[in-house]
Coordinates of C-alpha atoms in Angstrom, one line a residue:
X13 CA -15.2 -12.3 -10.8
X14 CA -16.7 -12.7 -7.4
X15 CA -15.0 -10.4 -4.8
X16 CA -13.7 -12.1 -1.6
X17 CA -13.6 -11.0 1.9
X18 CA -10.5 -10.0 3.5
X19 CA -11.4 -10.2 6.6
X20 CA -9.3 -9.3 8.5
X21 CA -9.4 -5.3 6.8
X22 CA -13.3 -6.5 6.7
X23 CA -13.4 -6.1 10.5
X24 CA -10.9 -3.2 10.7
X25 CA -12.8 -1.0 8.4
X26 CA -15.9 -2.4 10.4
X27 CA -14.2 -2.0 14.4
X28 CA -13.6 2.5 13.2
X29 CA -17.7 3.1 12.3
X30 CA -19.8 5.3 14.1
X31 CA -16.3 7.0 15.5
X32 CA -16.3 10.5 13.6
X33 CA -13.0 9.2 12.5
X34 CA -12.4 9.4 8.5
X35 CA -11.1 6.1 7.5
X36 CA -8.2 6.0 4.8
X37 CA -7.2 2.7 3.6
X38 CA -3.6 2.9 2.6
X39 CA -0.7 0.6 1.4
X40 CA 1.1 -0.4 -2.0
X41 CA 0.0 0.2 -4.9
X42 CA -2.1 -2.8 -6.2
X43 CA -2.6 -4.7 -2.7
X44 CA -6.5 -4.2 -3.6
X45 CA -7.3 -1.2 -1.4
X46 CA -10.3 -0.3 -3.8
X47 CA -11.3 -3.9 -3.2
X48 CA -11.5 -3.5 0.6
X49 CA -14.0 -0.8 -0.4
X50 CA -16.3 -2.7 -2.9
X51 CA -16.2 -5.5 -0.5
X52 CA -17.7 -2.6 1.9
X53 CA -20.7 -2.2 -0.5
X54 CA -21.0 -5.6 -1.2
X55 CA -21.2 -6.3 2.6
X56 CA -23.8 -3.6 3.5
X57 CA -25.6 -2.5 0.7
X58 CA -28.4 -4.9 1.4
X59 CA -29.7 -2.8 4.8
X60 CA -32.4 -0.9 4.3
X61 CA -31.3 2.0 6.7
X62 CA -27.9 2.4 5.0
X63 CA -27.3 4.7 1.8
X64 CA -23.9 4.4 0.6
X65 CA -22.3 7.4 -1.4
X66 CA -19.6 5.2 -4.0
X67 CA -17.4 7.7 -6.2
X68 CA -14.8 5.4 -7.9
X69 CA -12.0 8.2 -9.6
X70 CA -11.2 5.9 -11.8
X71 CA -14.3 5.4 -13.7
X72 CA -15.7 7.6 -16.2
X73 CA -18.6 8.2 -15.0
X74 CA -16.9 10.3 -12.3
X75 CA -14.9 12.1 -14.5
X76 CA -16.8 15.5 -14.0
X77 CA -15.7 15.7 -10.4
X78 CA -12.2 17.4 -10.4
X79 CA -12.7 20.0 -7.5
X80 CA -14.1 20.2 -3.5
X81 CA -17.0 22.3 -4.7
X82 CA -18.3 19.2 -7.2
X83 CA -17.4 16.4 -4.6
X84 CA -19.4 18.1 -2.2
X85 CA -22.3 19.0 -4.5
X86 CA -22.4 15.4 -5.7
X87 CA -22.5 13.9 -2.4
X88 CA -25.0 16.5 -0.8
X89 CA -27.2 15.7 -3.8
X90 CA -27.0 11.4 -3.2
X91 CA -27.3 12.2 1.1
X92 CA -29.9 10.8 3.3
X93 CA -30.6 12.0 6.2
X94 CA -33.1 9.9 7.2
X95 CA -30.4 6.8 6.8
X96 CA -26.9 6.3 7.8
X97 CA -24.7 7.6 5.2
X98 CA -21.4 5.6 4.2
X99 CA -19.9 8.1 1.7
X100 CA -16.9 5.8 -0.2
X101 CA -14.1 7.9 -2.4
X102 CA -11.5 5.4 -4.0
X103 CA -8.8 7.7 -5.5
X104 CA -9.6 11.2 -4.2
X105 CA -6.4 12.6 -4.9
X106 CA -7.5 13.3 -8.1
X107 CA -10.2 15.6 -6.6
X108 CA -8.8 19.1 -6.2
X109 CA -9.5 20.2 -2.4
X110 CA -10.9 16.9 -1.9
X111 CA -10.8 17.6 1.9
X112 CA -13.0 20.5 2.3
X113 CA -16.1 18.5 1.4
X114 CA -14.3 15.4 3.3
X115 CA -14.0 17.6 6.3
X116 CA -17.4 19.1 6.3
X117 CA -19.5 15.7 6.0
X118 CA -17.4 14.2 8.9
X119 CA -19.3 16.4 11.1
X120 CA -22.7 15.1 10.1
X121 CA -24.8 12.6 12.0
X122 CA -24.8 9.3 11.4
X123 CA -22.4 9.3 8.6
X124 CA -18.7 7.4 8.1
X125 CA -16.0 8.2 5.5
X126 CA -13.7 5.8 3.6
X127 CA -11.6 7.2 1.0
X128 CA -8.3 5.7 -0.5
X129 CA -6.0 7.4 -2.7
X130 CA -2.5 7.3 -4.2
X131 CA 0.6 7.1 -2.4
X132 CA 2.4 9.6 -4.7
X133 CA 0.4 12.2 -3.3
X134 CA -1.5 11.3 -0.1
X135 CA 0.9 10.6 2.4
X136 CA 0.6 10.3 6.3
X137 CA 2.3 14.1 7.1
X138 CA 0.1 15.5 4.6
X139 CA -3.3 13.6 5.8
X140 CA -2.6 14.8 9.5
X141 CA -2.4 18.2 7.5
X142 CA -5.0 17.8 5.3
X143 CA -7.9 16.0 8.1
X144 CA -6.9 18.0 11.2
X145 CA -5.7 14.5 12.5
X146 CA -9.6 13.1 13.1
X147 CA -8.6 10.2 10.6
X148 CA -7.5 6.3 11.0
X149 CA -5.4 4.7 8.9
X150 CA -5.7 1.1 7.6
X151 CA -2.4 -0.3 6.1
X152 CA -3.6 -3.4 3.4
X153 CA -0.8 -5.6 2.8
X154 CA -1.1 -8.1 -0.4
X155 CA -1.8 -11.6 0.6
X156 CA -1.4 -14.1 3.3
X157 CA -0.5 -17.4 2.7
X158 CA -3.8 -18.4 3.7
X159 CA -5.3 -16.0 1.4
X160 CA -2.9 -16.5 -1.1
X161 CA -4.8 -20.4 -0.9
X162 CA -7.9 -19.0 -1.2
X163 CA -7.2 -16.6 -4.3
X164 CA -6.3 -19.2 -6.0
X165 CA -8.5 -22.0 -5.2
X166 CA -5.1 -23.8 -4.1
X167 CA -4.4 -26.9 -1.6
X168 CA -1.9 -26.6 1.3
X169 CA 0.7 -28.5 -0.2
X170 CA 4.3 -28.2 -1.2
X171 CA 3.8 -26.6 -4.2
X172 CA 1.4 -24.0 -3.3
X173 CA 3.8 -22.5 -0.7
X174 CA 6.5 -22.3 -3.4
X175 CA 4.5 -20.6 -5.7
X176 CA 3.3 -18.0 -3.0
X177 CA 7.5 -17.8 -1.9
X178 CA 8.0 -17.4 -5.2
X179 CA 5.4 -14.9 -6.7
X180 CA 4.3 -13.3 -3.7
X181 CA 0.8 -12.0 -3.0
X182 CA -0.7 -9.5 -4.9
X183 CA -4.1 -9.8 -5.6
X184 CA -4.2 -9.2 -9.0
X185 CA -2.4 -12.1 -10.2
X186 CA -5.4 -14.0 -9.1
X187 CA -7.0 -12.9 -13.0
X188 CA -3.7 -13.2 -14.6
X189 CA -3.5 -16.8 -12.9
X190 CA -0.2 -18.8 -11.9
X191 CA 0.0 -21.4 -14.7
X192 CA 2.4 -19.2 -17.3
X193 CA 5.1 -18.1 -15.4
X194 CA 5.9 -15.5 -17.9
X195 CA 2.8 -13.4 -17.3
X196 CA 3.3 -13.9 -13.7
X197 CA 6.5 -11.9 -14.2
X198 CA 5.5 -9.5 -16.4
X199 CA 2.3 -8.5 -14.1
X200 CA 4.9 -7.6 -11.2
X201 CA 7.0 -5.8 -13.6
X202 CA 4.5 -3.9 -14.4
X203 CA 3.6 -3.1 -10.7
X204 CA 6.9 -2.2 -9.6
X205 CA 7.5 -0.3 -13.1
X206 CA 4.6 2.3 -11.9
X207 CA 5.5 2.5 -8.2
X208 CA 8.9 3.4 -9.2
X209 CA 7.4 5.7 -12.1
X210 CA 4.4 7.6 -10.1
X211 CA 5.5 7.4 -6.6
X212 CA 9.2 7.4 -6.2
X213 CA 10.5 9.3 -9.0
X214 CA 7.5 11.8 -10.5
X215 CA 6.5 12.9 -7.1
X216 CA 10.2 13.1 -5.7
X217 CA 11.6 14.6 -9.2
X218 CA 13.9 12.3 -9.2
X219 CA 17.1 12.3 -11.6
X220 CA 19.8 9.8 -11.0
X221 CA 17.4 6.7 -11.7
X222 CA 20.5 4.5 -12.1
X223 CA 21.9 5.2 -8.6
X224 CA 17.6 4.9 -7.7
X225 CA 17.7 1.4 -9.2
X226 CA 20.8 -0.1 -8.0
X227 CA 19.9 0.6 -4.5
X228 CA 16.6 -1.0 -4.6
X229 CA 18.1 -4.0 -5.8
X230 CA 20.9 -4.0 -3.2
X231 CA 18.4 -4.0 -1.0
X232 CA 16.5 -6.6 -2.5
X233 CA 19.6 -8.8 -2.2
X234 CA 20.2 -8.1 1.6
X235 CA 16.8 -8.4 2.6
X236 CA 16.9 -9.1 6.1
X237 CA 20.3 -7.8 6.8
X238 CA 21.5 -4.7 9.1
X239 CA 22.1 -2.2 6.2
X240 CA 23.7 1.2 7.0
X241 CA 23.6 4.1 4.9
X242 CA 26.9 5.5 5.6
X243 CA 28.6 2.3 4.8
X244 CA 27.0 2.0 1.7
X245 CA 27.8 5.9 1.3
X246 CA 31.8 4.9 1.5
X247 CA 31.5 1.9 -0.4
X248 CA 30.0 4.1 -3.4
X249 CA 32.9 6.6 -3.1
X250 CA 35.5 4.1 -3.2
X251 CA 33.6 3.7 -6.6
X252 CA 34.0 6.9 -7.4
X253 CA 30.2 7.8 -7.4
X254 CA 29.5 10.5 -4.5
X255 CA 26.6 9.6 -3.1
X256 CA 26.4 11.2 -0.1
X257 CA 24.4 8.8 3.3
X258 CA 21.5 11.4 3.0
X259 CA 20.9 11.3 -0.6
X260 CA 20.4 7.2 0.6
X261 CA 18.6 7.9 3.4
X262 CA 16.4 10.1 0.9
X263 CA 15.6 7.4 -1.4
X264 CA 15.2 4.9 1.1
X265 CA 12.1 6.8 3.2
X266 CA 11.3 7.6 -1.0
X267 CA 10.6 3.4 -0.8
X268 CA 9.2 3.7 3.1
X269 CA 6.5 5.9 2.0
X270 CA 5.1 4.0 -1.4
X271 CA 4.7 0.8 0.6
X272 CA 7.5 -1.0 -1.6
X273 CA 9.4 -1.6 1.6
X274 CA 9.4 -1.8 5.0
X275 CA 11.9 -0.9 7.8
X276 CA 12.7 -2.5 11.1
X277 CA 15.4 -0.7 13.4
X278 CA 17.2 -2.1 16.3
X279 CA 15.0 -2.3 19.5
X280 CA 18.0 -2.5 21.8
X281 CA 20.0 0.1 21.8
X282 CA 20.5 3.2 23.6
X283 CA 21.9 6.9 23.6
X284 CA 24.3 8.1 20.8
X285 CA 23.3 4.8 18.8
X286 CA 19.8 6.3 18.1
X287 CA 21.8 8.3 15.7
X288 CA 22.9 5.7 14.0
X289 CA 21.5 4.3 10.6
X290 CA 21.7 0.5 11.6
X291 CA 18.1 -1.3 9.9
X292 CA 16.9 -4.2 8.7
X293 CA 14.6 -3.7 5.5
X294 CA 12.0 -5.9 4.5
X295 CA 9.4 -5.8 1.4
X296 CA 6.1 -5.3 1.3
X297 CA 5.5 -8.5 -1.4
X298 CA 8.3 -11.0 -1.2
X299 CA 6.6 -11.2 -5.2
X300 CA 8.4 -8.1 -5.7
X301 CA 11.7 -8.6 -4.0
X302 CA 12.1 -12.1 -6.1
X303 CA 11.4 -10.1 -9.0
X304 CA 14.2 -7.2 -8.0
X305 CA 16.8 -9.7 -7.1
X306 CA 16.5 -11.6 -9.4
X307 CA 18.4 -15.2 -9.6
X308 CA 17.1 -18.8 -8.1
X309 CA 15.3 -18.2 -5.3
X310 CA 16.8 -21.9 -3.7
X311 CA 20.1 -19.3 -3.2
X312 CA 18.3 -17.3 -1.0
X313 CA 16.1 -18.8 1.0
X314 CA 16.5 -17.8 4.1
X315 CA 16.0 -14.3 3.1
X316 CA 12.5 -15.2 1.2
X317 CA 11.4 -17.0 4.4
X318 CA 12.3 -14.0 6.6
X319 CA 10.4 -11.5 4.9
X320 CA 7.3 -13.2 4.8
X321 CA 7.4 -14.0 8.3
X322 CA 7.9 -10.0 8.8
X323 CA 5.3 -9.7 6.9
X324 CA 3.1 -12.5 9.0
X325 CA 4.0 -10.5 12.0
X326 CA 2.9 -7.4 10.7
X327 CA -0.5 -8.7 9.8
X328 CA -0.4 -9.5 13.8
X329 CA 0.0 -6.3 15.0

């Protein structure tokens, strides 16, 4: 299958070269970050003065490289210096000391970095750590409508925008393909089964997964509404579950930092109400949200139509 431009993260990636920055694409899982890279190659690789370095973790091939020393052996072997050098990592976390080698090579001439890795265990506290802060992030975000139309070879009609409401925008349903809605369903299962799995609750050790789960969907069902932690803290107790407002904060930034959601606070307010826990929370793929909340999405709407306009802002900076 033919990979397709993104533009828009085309010219990003593009707009950062030749700036001794290390460029790490980021966002949730299956938003087609290691696309954004193979795009890359597919976009370069015909200049004669460019040799790019591709290590793609997830291949077999590359299954010898586990530690810094080997990275940086492998890529000092494959380096030109008589060309401009694009060295490419897609899932480097899986590299031990990845960043020694990383570091090293973004001090040479005329070479640029790209790496992407897992949100489980690359996050942007530990990158700062990690890079010595001479790094730019790129945040992918699954489809636009527009791509969304473009995926899928679809018209601008009525029905296209309900599927794209409806199913969101990841790019992988473009091979698992719209016409059974069944596998449609199962696909995101399967995508928010393993964020939840690898990045919420194996990297956070996580151990009330009921509590974990009922939050997500309650925030799934007030998508777009001010949420506060404390309330939802005193509502649980009236329950009789004590779950204290940081525990929920916890979890939430435990969401934050996978990508699943998003958060928006209140730009107009001052003082003491800084404190406060007042947001709005939005998802990263309304596909997702459906799929959390569950029900018709005719119900809810508004809500639908609200993230994906968050979303749409987003994209505008």
């Amino acid at each position: 299958m033919d990979i397709i431009t993104r533009k828009q993260y085309a010219e990003k990636v593009d707009s950062w070269l030749g700036k001794s920055h290390i460029i790490v694409i980021v966002g949730q899982r299956r938003v087609g970050k290691s696309y954004v890279l193979k795009d890359f190659i597919q976009r370069h690789d015909s200049d004669p003065d460019t040799n790019i370095i591709y290590i793609d973790k997830e291949k077999r091939e590359f299954g010898f490289l586990t530690n810094g020393d080997q990275l940086g052996d492998y890529i000092e072997e494959h380096f030109d210096s008589s060309r401009h050098n694009y060295i490419l990592v897609d899932e480097i976390q899986d590299i031990d000391q990845w960043e020694k080698p990383i570091r090293s090579f973004r001090t040479e001439e005329n070479t640029d970095i790209i790496i992407t890795g897992s949100n489980s265990k690359m996050l942007s506290g530990e990158l700062s750590t990690l890079l010595g802060g001479r790094y730019q992030e790129i945040y992918v975000q699954s489809l636009s409508y527009l791509e969304f139309l473009e995926f899928h070879n679809l018209p601008a009609n009525d029905d296209s925008l309900q599927s794209y409401l409806n199913y969101g925008g990841l790019p992988g349903l473009r091979v698992v393909g719209l016409e059974h809605e069944e596998h449609v369903w199962e696909y995101l299962q399967g995508v928010f089964n393993t964020v939840m799995l690898k990045d919420v609750i194996e990297r956070h050790k996580i151990r009330n997964i009921p509590f974990l789960n009922n939050l997500i969907a309650f925030l799934a069902d007030t998508t777009g509404k001010i949420n506060s932690a404390t309330s939802i803290s005193k509502f649980m107790k009236s329950q009789n579950l004590d779950v204290s407002a940081n525990v929920i904060l916890d979890y939430t930034r435990y969401y934050f930092e996978a990508f699943l959601v998003n958060e928006v606070k209140r730009y107009d307010i001052h003082g003491k109400k800084l404190f406060e826990t007042n947001q709005k929370v939005y998802f990263g793929d309304v596909g997702l949200r459906n799929l959390i909340a569950g029900g018709d999405r005719e119900a809810d709407i508004e809500k639908v139509m609200e993230n994906v306009i968050y979303q749409h802002l987003v994209r505008l900076g």
